[in-house]
Coordinates of N, CA, C and O in Angstrom, one line a residue:
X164 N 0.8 -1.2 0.0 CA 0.0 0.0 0.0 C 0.9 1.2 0.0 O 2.0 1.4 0.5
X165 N 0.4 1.8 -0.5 CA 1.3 3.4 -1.2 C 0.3 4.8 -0.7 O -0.2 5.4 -1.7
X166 N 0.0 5.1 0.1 CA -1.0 6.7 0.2 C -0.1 7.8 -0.8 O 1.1 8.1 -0.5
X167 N -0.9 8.3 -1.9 CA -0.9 9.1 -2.7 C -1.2 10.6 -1.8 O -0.7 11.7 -1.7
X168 N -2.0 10.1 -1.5 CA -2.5 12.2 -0.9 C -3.5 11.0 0.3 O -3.7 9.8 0.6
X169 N -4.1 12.7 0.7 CA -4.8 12.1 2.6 C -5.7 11.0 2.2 O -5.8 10.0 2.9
X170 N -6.3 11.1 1.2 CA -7.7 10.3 1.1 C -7.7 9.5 -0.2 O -8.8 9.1 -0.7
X171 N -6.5 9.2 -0.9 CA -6.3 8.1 -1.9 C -5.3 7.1 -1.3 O -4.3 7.6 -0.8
X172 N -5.4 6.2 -1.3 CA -4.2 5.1 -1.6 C -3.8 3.7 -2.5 O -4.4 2.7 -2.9
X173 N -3.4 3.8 -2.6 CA -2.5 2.9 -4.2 C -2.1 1.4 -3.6 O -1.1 1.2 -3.0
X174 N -2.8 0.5 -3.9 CA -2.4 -1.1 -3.8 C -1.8 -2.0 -4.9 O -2.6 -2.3 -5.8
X175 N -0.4 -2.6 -4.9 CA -0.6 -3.4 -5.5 C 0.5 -4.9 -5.1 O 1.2 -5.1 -4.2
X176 N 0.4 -5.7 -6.0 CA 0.4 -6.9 -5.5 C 1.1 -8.2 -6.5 O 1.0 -8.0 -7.7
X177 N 1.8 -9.2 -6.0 CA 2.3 -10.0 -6.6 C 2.3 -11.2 -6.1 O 2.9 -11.3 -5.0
X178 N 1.7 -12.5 -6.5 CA 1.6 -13.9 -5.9 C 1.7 -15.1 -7.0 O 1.1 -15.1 -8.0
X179 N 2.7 -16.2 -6.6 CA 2.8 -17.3 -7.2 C 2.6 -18.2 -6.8 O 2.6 -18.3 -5.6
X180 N 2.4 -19.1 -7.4 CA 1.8 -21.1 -6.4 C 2.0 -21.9 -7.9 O 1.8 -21.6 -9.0
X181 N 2.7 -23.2 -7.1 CA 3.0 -24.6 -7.8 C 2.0 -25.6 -7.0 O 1.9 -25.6 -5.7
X182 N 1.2 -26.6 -7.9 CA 0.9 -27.2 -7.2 C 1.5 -28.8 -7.9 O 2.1 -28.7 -8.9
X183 N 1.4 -29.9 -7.3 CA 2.5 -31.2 -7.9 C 1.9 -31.1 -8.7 O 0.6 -31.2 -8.6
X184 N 2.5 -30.9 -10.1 CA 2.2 -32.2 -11.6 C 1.2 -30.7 -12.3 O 0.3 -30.8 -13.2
X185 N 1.6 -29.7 -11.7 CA 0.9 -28.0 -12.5 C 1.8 -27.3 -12.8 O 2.8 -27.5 -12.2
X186 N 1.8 -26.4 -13.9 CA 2.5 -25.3 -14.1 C 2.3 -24.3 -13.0 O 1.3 -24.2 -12.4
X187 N 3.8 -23.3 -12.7 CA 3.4 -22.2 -12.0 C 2.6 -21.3 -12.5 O 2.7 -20.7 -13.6
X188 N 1.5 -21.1 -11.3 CA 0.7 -19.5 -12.4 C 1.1 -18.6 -11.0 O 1.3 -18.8 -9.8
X189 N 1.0 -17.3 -12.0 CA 1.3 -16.3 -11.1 C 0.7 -15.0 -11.0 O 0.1 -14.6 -12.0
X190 N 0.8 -14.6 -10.5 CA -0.7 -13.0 -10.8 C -0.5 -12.0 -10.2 O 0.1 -11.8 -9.2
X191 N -1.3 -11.3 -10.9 CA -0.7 -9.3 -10.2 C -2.0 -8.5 -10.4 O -2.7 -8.5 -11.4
X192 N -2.2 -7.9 -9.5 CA -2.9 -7.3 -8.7 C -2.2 -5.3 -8.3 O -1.1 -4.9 -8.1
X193 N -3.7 -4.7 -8.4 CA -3.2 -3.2 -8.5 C -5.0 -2.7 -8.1 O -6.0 -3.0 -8.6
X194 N -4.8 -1.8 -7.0 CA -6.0 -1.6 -6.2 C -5.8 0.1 -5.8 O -4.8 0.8 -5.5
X195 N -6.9 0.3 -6.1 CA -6.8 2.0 -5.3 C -8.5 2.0 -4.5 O -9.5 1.2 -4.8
X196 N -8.4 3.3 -3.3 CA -9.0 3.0 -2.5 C -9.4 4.4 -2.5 O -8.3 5.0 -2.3
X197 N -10.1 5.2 -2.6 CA -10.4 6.6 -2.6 C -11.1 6.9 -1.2 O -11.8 6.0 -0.9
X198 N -11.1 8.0 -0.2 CA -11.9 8.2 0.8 C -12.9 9.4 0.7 O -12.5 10.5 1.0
X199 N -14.1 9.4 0.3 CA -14.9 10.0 0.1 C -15.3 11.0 1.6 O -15.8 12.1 1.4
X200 N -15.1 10.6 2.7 CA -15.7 11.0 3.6 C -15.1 10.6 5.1 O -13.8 10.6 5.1
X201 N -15.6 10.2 6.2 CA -14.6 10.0 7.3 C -15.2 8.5 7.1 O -14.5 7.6 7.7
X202 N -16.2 8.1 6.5 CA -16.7 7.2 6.8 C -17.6 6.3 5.3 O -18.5 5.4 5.4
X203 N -17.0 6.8 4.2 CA -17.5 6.2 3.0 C -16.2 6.5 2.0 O -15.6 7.6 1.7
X204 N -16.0 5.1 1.7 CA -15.0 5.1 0.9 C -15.1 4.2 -1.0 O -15.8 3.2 -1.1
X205 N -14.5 4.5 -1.7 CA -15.0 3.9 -3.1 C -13.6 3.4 -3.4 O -12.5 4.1 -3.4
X206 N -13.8 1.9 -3.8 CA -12.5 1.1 -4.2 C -12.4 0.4 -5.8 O -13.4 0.2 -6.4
X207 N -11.0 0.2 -6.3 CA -11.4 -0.5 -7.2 C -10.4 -1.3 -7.6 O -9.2 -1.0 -7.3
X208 N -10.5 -2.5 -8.3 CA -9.2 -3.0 -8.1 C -9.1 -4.2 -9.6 O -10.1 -4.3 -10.2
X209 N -8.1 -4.9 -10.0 CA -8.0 -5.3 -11.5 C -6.3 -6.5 -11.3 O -5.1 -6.2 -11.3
X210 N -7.0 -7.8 -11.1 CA -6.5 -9.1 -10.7 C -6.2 -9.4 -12.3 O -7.0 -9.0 -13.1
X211 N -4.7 -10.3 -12.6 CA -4.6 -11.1 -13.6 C -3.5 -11.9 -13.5 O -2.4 -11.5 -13.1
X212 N -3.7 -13.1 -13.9 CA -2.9 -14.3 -14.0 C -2.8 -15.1 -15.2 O -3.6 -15.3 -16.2
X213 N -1.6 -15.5 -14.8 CA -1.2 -16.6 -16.4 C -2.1 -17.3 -16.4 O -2.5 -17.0 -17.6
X214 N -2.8 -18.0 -15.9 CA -3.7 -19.2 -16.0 C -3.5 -20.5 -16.0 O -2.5 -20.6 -15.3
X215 N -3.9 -21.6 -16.4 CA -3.6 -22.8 -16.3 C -3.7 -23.4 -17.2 O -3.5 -24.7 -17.3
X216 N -4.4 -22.3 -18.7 CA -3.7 -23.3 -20.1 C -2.8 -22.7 -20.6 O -2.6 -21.5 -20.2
X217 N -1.7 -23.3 -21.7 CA -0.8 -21.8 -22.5 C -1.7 -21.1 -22.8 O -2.8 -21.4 -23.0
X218 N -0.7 -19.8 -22.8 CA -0.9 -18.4 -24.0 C -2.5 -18.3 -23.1 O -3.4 -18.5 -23.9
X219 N -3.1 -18.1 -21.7 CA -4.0 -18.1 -21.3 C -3.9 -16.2 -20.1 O -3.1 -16.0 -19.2
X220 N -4.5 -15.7 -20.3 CA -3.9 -14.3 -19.1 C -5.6 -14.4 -19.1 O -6.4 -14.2 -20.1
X221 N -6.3 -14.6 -17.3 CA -7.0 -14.7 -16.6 C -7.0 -13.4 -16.1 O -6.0 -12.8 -15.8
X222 N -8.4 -12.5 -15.7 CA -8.4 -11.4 -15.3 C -9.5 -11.4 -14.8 O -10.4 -12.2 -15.1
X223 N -9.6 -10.2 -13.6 CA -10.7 -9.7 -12.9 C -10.8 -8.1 -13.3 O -10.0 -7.3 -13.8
X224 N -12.4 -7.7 -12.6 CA -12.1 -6.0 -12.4 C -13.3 -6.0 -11.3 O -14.5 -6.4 -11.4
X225 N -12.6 -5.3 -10.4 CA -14.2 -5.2 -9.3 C -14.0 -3.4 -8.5 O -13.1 -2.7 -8.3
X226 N -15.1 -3.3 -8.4 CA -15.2 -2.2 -7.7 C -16.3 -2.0 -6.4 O -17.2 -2.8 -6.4
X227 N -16.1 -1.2 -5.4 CA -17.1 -1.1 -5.0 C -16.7 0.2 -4.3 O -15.8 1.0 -4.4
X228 N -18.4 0.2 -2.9 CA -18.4 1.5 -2.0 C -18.7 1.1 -0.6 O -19.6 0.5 -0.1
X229 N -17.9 1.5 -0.3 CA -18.2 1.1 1.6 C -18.2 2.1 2.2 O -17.4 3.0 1.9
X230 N -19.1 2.1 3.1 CA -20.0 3.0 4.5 C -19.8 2.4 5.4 O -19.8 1.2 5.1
X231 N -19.6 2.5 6.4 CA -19.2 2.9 7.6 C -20.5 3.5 8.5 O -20.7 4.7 8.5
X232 N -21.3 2.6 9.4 CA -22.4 3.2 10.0 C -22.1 3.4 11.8 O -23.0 3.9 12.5

């Protein structure tokens, strides 16, 4: 995690795993986190990996908003 200014911060990320008789896959990850308020904040974030066939690049994208009650 990296804070940019008071109420942004910057994530990102790197992970590998073998399991017996698999190829290594490996994947990277990059996240930001915005703070709207003291108590509402809006995230978003974008996962990808080699995958588990060749020539395969596996991906996410998610976002959301969290409150704080």
């Amino acid at each position: 995690d990296m804070p940019l200014a008071s109420n942004l911060v910057l994530s990102a990320g790197i992970a590998s795993s073998k399991t017996d008789g698999a190829k290594r896959v490996t994947g990277y990850s990059v996240g930001a986190a915005y703070l709207l308020s003291k108590r509402t904040t809006v995230y978003g974030g974008y996962y990808a990996d080699n995958g588990d066939a060749p020539a395969t690049i596996e991906s996410r994208l998610g976002f959301g908003i969290k409150h704080t009650f």
